[in-house]
Short mmCIF file of C-alpha atoms in Angstrom, two decimals:
data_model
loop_
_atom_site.label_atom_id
_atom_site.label_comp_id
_atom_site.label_asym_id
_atom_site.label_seq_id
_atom_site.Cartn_x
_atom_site.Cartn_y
_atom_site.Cartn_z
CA UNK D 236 12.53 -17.57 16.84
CA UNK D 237 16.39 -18.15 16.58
CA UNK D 238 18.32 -16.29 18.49
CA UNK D 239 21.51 -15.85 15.81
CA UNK D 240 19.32 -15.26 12.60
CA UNK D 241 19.56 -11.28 11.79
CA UNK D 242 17.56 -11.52 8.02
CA UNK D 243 14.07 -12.83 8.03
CA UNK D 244 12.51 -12.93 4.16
CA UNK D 245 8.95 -12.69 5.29
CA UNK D 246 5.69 -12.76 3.05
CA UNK D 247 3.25 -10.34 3.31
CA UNK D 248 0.51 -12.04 1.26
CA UNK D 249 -1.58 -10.40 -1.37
CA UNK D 250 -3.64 -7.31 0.04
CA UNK D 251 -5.88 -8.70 3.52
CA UNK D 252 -3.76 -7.82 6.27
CA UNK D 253 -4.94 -10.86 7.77
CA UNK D 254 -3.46 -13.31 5.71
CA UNK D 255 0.08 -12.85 6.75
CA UNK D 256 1.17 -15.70 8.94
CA UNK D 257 1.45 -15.79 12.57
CA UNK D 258 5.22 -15.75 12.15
CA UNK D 259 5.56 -13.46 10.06
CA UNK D 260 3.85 -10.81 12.43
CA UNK D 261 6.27 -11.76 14.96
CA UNK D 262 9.17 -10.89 13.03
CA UNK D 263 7.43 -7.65 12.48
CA UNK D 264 7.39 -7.14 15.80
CA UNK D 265 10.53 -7.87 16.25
CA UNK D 266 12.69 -6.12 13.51
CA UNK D 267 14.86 -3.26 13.79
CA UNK D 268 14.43 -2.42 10.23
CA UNK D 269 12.00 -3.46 7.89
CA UNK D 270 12.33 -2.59 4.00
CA UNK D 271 8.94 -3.40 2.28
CA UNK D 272 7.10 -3.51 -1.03
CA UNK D 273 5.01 -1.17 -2.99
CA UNK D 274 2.22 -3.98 -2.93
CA UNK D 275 2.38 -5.06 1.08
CA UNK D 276 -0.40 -3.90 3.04
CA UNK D 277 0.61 -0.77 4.84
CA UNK D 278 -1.49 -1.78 7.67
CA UNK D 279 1.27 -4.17 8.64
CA UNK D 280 3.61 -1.85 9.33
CA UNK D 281 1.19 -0.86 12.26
CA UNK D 282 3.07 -3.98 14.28
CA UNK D 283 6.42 -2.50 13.98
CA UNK D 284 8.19 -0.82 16.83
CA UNK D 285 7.40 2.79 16.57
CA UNK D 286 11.71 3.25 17.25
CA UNK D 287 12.22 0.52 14.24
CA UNK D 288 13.30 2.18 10.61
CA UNK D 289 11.15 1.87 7.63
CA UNK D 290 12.69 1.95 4.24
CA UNK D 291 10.24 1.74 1.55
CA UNK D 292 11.86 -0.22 -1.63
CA UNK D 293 8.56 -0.84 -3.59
CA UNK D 294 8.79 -1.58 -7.46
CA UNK D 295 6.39 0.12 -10.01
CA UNK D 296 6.27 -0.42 -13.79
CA UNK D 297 8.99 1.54 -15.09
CA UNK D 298 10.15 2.76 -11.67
CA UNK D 299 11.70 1.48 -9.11
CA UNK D 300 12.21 3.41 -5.26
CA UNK D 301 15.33 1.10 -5.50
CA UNK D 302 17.25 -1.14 -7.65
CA UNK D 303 17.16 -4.61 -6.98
CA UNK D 304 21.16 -4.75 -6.49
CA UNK D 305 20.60 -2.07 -3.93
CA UNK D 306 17.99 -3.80 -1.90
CA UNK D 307 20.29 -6.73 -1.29
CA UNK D 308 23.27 -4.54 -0.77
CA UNK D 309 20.81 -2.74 1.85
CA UNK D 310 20.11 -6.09 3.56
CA UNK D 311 23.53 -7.05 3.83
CA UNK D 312 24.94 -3.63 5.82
CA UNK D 313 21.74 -3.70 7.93
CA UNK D 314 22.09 -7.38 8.93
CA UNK D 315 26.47 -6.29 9.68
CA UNK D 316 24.92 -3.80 11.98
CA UNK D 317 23.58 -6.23 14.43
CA UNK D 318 20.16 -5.49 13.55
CA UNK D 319 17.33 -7.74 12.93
CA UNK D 320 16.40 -7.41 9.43
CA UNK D 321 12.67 -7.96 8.45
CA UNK D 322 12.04 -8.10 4.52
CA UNK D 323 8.81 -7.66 3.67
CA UNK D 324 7.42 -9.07 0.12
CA UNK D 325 3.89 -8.52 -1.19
CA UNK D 326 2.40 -12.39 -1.40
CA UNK D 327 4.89 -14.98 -0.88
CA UNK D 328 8.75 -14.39 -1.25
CA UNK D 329 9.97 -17.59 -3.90
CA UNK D 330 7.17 -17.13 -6.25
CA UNK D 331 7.81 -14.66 -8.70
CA UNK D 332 9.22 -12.02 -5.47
CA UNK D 333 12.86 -12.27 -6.90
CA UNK D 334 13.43 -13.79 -3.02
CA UNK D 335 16.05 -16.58 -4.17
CA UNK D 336 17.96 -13.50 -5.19
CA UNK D 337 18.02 -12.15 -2.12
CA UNK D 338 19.08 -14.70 0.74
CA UNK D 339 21.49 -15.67 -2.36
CA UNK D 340 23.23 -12.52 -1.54
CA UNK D 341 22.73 -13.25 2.14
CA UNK D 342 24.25 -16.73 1.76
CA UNK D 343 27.17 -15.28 -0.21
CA UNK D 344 27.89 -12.82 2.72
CA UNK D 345 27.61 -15.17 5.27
CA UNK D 346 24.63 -13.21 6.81
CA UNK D 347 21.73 -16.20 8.85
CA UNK D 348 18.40 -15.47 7.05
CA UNK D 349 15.39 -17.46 7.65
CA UNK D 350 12.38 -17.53 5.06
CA UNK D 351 8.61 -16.98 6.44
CA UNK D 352 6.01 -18.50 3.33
CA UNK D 353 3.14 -16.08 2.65
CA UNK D 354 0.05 -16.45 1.10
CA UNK D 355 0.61 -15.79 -2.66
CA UNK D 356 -1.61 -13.80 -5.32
CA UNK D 357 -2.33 -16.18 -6.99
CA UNK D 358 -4.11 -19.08 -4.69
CA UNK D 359 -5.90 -15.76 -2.81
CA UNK D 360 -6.87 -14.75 -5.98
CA UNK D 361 -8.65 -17.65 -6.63
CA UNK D 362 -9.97 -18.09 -3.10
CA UNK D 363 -11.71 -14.78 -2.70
CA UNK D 364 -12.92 -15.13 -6.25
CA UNK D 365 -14.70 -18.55 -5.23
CA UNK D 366 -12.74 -20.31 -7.86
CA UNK D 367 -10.69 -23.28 -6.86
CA UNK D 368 -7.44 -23.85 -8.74
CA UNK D 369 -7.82 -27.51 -8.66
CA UNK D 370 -11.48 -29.93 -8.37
CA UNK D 371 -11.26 -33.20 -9.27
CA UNK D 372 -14.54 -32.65 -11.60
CA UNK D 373 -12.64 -30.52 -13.87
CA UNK D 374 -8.26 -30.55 -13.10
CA UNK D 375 -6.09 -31.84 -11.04
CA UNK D 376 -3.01 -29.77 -11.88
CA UNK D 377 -2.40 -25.79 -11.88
CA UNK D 378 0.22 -24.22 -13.33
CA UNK D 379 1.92 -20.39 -12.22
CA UNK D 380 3.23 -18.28 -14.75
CA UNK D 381 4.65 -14.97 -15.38
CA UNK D 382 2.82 -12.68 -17.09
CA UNK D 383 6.30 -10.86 -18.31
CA UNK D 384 5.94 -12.20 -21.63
CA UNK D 385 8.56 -12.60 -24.72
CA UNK D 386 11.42 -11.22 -22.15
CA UNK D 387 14.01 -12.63 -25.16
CA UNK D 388 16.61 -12.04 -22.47
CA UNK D 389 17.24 -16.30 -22.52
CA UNK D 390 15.14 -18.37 -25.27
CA UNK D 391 15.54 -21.33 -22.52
CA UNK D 392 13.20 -19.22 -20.51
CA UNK D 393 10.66 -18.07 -22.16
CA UNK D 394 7.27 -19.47 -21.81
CA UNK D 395 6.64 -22.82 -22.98
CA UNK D 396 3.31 -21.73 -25.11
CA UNK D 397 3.00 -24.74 -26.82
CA UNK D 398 3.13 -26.77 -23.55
CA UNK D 399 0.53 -24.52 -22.13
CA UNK D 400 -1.91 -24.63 -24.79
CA UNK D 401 -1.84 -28.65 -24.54
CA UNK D 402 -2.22 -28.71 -21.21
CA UNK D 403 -6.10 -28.82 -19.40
CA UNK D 404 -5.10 -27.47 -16.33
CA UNK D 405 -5.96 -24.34 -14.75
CA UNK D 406 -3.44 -21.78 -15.71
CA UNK D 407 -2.34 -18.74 -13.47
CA UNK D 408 -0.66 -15.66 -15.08
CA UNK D 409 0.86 -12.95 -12.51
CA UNK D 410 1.60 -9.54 -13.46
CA UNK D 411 0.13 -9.96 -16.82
CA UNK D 412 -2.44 -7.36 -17.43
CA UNK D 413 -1.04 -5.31 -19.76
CA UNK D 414 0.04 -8.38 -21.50
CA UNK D 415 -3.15 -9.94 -21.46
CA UNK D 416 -3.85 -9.78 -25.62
CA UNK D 417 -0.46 -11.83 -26.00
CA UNK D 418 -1.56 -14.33 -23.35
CA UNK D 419 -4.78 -14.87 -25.12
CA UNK D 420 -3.68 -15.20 -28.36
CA UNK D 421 -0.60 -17.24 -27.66
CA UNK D 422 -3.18 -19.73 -25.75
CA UNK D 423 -5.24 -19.98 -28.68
CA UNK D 424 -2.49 -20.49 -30.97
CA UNK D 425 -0.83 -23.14 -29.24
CA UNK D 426 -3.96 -25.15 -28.68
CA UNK D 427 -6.30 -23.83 -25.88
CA UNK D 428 -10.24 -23.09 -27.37
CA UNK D 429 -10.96 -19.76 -27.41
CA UNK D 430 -13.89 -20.24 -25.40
CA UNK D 431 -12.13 -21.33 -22.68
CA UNK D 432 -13.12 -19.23 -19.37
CA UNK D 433 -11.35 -17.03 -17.84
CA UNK D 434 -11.14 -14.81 -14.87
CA UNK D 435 -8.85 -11.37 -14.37
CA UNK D 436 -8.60 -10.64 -10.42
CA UNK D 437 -8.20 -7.43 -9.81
CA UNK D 438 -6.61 -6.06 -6.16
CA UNK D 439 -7.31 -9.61 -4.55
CA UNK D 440 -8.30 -9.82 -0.74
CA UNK D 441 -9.14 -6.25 -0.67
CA UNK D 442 -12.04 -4.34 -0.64
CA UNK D 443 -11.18 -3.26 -3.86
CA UNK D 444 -11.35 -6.25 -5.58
CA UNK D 445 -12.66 -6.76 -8.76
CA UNK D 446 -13.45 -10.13 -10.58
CA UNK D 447 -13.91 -9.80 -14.40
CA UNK D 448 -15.21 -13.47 -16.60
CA UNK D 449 -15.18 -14.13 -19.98
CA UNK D 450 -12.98 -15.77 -22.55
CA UNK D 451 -9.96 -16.16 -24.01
CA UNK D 452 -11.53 -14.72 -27.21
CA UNK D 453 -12.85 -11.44 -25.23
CA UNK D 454 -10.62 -10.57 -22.25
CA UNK D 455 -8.33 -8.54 -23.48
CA UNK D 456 -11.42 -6.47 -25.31
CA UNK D 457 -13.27 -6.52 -21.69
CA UNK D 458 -10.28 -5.93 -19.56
CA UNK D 459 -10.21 -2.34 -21.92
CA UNK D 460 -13.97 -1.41 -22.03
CA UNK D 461 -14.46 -2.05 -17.95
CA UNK D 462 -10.85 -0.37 -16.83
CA UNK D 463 -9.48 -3.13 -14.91
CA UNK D 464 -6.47 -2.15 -13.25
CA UNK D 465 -2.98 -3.74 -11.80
CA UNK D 466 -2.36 -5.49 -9.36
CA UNK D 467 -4.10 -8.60 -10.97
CA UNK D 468 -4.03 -11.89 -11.65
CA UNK D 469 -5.05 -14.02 -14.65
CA UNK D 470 -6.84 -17.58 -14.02
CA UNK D 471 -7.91 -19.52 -16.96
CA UNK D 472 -9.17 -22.64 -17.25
CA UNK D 473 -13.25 -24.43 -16.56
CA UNK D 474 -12.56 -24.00 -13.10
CA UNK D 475 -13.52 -20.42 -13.54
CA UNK D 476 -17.23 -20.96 -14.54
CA UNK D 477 -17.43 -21.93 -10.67
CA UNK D 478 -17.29 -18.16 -10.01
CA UNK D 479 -20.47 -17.62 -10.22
CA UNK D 480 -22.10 -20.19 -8.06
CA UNK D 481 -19.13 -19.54 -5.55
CA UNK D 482 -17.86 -15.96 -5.48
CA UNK D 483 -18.51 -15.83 -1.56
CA UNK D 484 -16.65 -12.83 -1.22
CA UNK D 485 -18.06 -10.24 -3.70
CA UNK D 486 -21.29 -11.78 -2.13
CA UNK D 487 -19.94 -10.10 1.50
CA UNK D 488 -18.92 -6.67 0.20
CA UNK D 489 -22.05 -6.19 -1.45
CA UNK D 490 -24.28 -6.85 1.64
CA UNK D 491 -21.84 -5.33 3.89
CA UNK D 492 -22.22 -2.09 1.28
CA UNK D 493 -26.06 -2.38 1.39
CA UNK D 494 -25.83 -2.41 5.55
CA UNK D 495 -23.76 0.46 5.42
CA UNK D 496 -26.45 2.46 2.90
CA UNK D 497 -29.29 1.51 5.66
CA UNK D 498 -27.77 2.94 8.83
CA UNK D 499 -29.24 5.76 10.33
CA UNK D 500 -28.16 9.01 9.11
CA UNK D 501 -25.92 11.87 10.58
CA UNK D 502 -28.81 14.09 11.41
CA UNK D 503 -30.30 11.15 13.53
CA UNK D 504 -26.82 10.11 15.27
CA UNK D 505 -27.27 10.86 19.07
CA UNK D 506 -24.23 12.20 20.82
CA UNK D 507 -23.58 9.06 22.51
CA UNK D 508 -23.24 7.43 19.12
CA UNK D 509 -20.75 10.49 17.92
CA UNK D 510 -17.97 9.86 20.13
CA UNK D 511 -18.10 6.27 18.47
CA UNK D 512 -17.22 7.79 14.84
CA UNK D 513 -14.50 9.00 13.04
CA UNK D 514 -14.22 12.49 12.81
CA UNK D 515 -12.10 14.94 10.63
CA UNK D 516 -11.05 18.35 11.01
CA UNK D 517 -8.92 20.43 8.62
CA UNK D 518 -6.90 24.01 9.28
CA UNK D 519 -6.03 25.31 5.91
CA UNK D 520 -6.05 28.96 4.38
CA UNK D 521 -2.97 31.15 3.49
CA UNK D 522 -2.04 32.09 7.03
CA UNK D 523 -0.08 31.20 9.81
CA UNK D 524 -1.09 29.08 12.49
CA UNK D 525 -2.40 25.67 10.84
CA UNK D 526 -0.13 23.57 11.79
CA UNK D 527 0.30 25.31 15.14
CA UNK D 528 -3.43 24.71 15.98
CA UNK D 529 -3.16 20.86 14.77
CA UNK D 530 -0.19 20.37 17.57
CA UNK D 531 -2.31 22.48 20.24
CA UNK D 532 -4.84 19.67 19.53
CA UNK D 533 -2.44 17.36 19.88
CA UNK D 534 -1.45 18.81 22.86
CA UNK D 535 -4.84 18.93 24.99
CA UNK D 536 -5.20 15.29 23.66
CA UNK D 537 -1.92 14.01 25.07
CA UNK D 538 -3.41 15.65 28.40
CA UNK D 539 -6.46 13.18 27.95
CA UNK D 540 -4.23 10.42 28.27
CA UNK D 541 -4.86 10.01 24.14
CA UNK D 542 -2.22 8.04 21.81
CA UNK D 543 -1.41 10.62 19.19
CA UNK D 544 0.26 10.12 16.16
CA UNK D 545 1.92 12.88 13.76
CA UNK D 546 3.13 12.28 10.33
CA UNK D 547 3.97 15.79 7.89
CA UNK D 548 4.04 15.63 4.49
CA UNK D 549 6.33 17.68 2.70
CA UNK D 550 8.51 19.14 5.55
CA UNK D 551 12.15 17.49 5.84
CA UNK D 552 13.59 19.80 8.88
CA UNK D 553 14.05 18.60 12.07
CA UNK D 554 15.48 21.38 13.90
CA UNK D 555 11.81 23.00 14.58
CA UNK D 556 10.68 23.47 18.61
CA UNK D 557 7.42 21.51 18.17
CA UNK D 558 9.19 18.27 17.45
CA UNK D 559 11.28 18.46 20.25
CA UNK D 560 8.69 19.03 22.38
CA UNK D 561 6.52 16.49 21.20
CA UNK D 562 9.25 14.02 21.69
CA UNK D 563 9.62 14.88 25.38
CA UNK D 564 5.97 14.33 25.30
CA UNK D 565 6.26 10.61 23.89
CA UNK D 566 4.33 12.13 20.79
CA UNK D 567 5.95 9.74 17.52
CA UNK D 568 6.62 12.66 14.68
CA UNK D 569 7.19 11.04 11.38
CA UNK D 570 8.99 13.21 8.45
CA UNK D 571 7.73 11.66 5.25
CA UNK D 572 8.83 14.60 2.61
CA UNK D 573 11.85 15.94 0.62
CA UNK D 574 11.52 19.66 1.64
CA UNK D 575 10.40 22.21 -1.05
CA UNK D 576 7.90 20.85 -3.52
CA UNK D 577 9.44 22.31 -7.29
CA UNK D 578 6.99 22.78 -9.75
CA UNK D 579 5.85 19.24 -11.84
CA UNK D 580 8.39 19.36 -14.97
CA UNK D 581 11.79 19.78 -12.68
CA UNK D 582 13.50 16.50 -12.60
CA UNK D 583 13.08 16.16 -9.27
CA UNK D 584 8.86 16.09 -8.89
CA UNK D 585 9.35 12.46 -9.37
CA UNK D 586 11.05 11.54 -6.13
CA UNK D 587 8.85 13.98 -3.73
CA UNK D 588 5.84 12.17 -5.16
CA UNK D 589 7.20 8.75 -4.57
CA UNK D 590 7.92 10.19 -0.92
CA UNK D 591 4.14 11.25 -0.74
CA UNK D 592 3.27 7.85 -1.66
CA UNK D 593 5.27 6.23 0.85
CA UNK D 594 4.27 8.70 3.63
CA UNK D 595 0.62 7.68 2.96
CA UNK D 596 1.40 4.28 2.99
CA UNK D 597 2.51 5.15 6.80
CA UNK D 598 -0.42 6.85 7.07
CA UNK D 599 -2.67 3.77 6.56
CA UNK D 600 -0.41 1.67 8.52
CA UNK D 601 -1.02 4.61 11.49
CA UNK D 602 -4.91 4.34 11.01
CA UNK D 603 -5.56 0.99 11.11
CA UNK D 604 -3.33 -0.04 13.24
CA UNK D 605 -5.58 0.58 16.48
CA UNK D 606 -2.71 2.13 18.30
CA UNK D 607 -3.89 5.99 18.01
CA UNK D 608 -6.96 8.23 19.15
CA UNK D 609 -5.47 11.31 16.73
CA UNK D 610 -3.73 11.05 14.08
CA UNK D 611 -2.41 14.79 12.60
CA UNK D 612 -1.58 14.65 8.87
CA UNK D 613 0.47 17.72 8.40
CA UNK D 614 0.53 19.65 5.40
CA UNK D 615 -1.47 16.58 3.85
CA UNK D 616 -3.92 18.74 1.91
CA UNK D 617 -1.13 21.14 0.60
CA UNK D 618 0.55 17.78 -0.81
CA UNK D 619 -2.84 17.03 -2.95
CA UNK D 620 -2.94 20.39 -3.72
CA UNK D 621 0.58 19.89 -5.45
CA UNK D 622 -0.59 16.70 -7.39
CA UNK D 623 1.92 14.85 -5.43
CA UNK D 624 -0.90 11.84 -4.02
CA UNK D 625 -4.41 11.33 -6.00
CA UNK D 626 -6.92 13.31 -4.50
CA UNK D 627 -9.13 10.01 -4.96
CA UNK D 628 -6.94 7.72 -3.35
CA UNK D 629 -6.77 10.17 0.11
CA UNK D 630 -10.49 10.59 0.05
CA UNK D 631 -10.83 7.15 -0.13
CA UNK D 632 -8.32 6.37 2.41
CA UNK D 633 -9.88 8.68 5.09
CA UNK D 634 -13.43 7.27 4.29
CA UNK D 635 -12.16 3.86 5.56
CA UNK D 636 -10.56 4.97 8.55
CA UNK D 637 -11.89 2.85 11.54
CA UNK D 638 -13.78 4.43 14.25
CA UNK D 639 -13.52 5.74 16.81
CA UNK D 640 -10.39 8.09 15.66
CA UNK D 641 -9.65 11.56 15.01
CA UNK D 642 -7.85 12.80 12.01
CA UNK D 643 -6.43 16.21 11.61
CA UNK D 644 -5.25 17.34 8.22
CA UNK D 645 -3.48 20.70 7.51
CA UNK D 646 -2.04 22.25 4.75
CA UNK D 647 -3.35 25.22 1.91
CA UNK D 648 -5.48 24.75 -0.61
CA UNK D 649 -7.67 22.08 0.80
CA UNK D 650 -9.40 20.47 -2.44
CA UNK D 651 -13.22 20.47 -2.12
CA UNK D 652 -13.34 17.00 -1.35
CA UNK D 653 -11.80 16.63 1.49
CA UNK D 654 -13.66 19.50 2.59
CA UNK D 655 -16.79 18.32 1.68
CA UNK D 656 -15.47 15.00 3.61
CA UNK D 657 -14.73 17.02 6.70
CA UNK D 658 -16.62 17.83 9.87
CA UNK D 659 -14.68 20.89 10.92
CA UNK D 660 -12.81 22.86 8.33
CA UNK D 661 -10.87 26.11 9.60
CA UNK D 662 -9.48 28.43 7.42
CA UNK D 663 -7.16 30.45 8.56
CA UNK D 664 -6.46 34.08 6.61
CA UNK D 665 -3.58 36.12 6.97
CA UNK D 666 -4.68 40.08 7.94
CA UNK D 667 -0.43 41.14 8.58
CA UNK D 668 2.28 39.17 8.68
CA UNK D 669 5.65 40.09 10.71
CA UNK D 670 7.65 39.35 7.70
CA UNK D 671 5.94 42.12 5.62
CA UNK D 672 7.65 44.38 8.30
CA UNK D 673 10.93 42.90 7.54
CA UNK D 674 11.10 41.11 10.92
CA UNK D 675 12.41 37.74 10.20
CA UNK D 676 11.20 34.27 11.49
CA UNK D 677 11.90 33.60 15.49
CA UNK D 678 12.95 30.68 17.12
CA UNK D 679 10.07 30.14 19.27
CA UNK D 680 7.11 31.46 16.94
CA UNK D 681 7.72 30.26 13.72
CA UNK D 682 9.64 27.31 13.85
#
């Protein structure tokens, strides 16, 4: 890698971890700070240097962590540092990932960037849906189009409808979902039959992904009634009706699923096979102590010689003992929240969620990235408590978590199903409390 370049534009690709290039997770590895995308796979971030900063810069419909003038502002006082700069885009940089805009700045400031291709929605879309974008028995051309429709912000470039409903080549729409009725019927309008096939690829690469068929005449209609959701990507054209003879990958979840459904059962696990499995524990109740028993864990488990991991939700305070301590220990302690939670309708609910979301994105990164034995997630079930992450989304998370690893949650008002997803659940109930005697917190006891 050169030496003198201090930006690198790097693609993520569209959801497999895997399919990032072999580059690209060097410059990971390398990077001092990395800002990445709402749609990268957190599990990258498990190759970056533990001492490397993380800025999360991710872009949802109608919100946005940061504006895109920002971001490249951002890049450009990073780079003047005389740090190595990785950004990380969800699929591939230059299509439709706004990254011209970006080493446009760079160029402008005189700042050496380098851009690392990645695998783009798109193409993996069609690959893991067993649907080729081009065969020579049915096209030989594909074209890629946004799915931001009627922007009216330049008549010049707007889509070309008429060209597209001419054309017989396959057709990919990205971020087009909720514009999918517009698609359809401008296709038909223009030219296209409105039995022409097509597929909507939902979550791509992931184990998550969903492929829905049918026609320009009934997508938008079945994209309603079977609650397809974003990200996905549109593919129409004949190519599609090779889905079904070719969809290897639904093929593997399913059977992988069904192998899963046959293993033996808990009650017939020996303990040999236990120590091979994931296992949660949660501390929660109204009284003192749950964190403090999570970091005693973590304690006899740094004593083991075990790589522990500690990320708290919520908190924002780093004068506390246990931190320091835990830093003398080696122990990584991760801050992902904004301090006090307010209460859902103050103005600023908004950003602590968005912090939640980005502190579980770390958390996935942490869990599969192989490097831990425990992982605490502080105040985690006090944070889904507070509606700030989707209870469905963290019980999902923690039922992929790879084995063999311990997870520790903490927090009040653990929801039923994560303790119904637990092994060990403590709760912890206050019977006095020094502060009820007017005695105020001590450095030393409670933080």
């Amino acid at each position: 890698m050169n030496k003198t370049t201090r930006v690198y534009l790097v693609g993520a690709g569209p959801g497999d971890s895997g399919l990032i290039t072999v580059k690209g997770k060097r410059c990971l590895q390398r990077a001092d700070v990395v800002l990445y995308d709402r749609l990268c796979n957190p599990a990258l971030l498990g190759d970056v240097s533990p001492a490397a900063e993380q800025i999360y810069v991710g872009k949802n419909m109608g919100h946005h962590a940061l504006p895109q003038e920002q971001i490249n502002t951002l890049l450009v006082e990073k780079a003047r540092e005389g740090k190595v700069v990785v950004r990380l885009k969800g699929g591939d940089p230059f299509v439709f990932g706004r990254g011209g805009e970006e080493i446009d700045t760079l160029a402008e400031a005189g700042i050496p960037f380098e851009v690392v291709p990645g695998v783009t929605a798109g193409f993996a879309a069609g690959a893991y849906a067993g649907i080729p974008l081009t065969h020579r028995d049915f096209t030989t051309s594909v074209t890629l189009v946004t799915g931001h429709v009627n922007t009216r912000k330049n008549a010049q470039r707007d889509i070309d409808w008429p060209a597209l409903g001419r054309g017989h080549g396959t057709l990919v729409f990205y971020m087009g979902l909720t514009n999918i009725a517009t698609i359809c019927d401008e296709l038909i309008r223009h030219g296209r039959a409105a039995d022409t096939p097509v597929a909507v690829v939902s979550h791509a690469s992931t184990p998550q992904q969903r492929t829905l068929i049918a026609t320009l005449a009934d997508a938008p209609q079945q994209v309603t009634q079977q609650g397809v959701t974003s990200p996905a990507v549109i593919l129409v054209g004949d190519v599609v009706t090779l889905h079904e003879r070719l969809d290897w990958f639904q093929r593997r979840l399913t059977t992988e699923a069904t192998s899963a459904q046959t293993q033996p059962t808990a009650a017939a696990t020996t303990p040999q096979d236990d120590s091979a499995r994931t296992n949660i524990l949660i501390f929660t109740g109204n009284g003192k102590g749950k964190s403090t028993a999570a970091f005693g864990m973590a304690l006899r488990a740094v004593g083991h010689g075990q790589r522990v991991r500690i990320l708290q939700f919520m908190k924002n305070d780093p004068d506390v003992g246990e931190l320091a301590a835990l830093e003398r220990l080696g122990v990584p302690v991760e801050q992902c929240g904004l301090g006090f939670v307010p209460k859902p309708e103050h103005p600023l609910y908004a950003a602590h969620r968005e912090a939640a979301e980005q502190g579980l994105a770390r958390a996935e990164a942490a869990i599969f990235s192989g490097n831990h034995d425990l992982i605490i997630l502080d105040e985690l079930c006090g944070t889904v408590a507070r509606g700030l992450l989707d209870e469905h989304k963290v019980v999902d998370l923690l039922r992929r978590a790879p084995a063999p690893l311990t997870l520790v949650l903490t927090g009040r008002h653990a929801v039923p199903a994560l303790i119904d997803l637990a092994d060990t659940v403590s709760e912890i109930q206050p019977i006095k409390h020094a502060f009820e005697q007017g005695i105020p917190a001590r450095k030393g006891v409670e933080f």
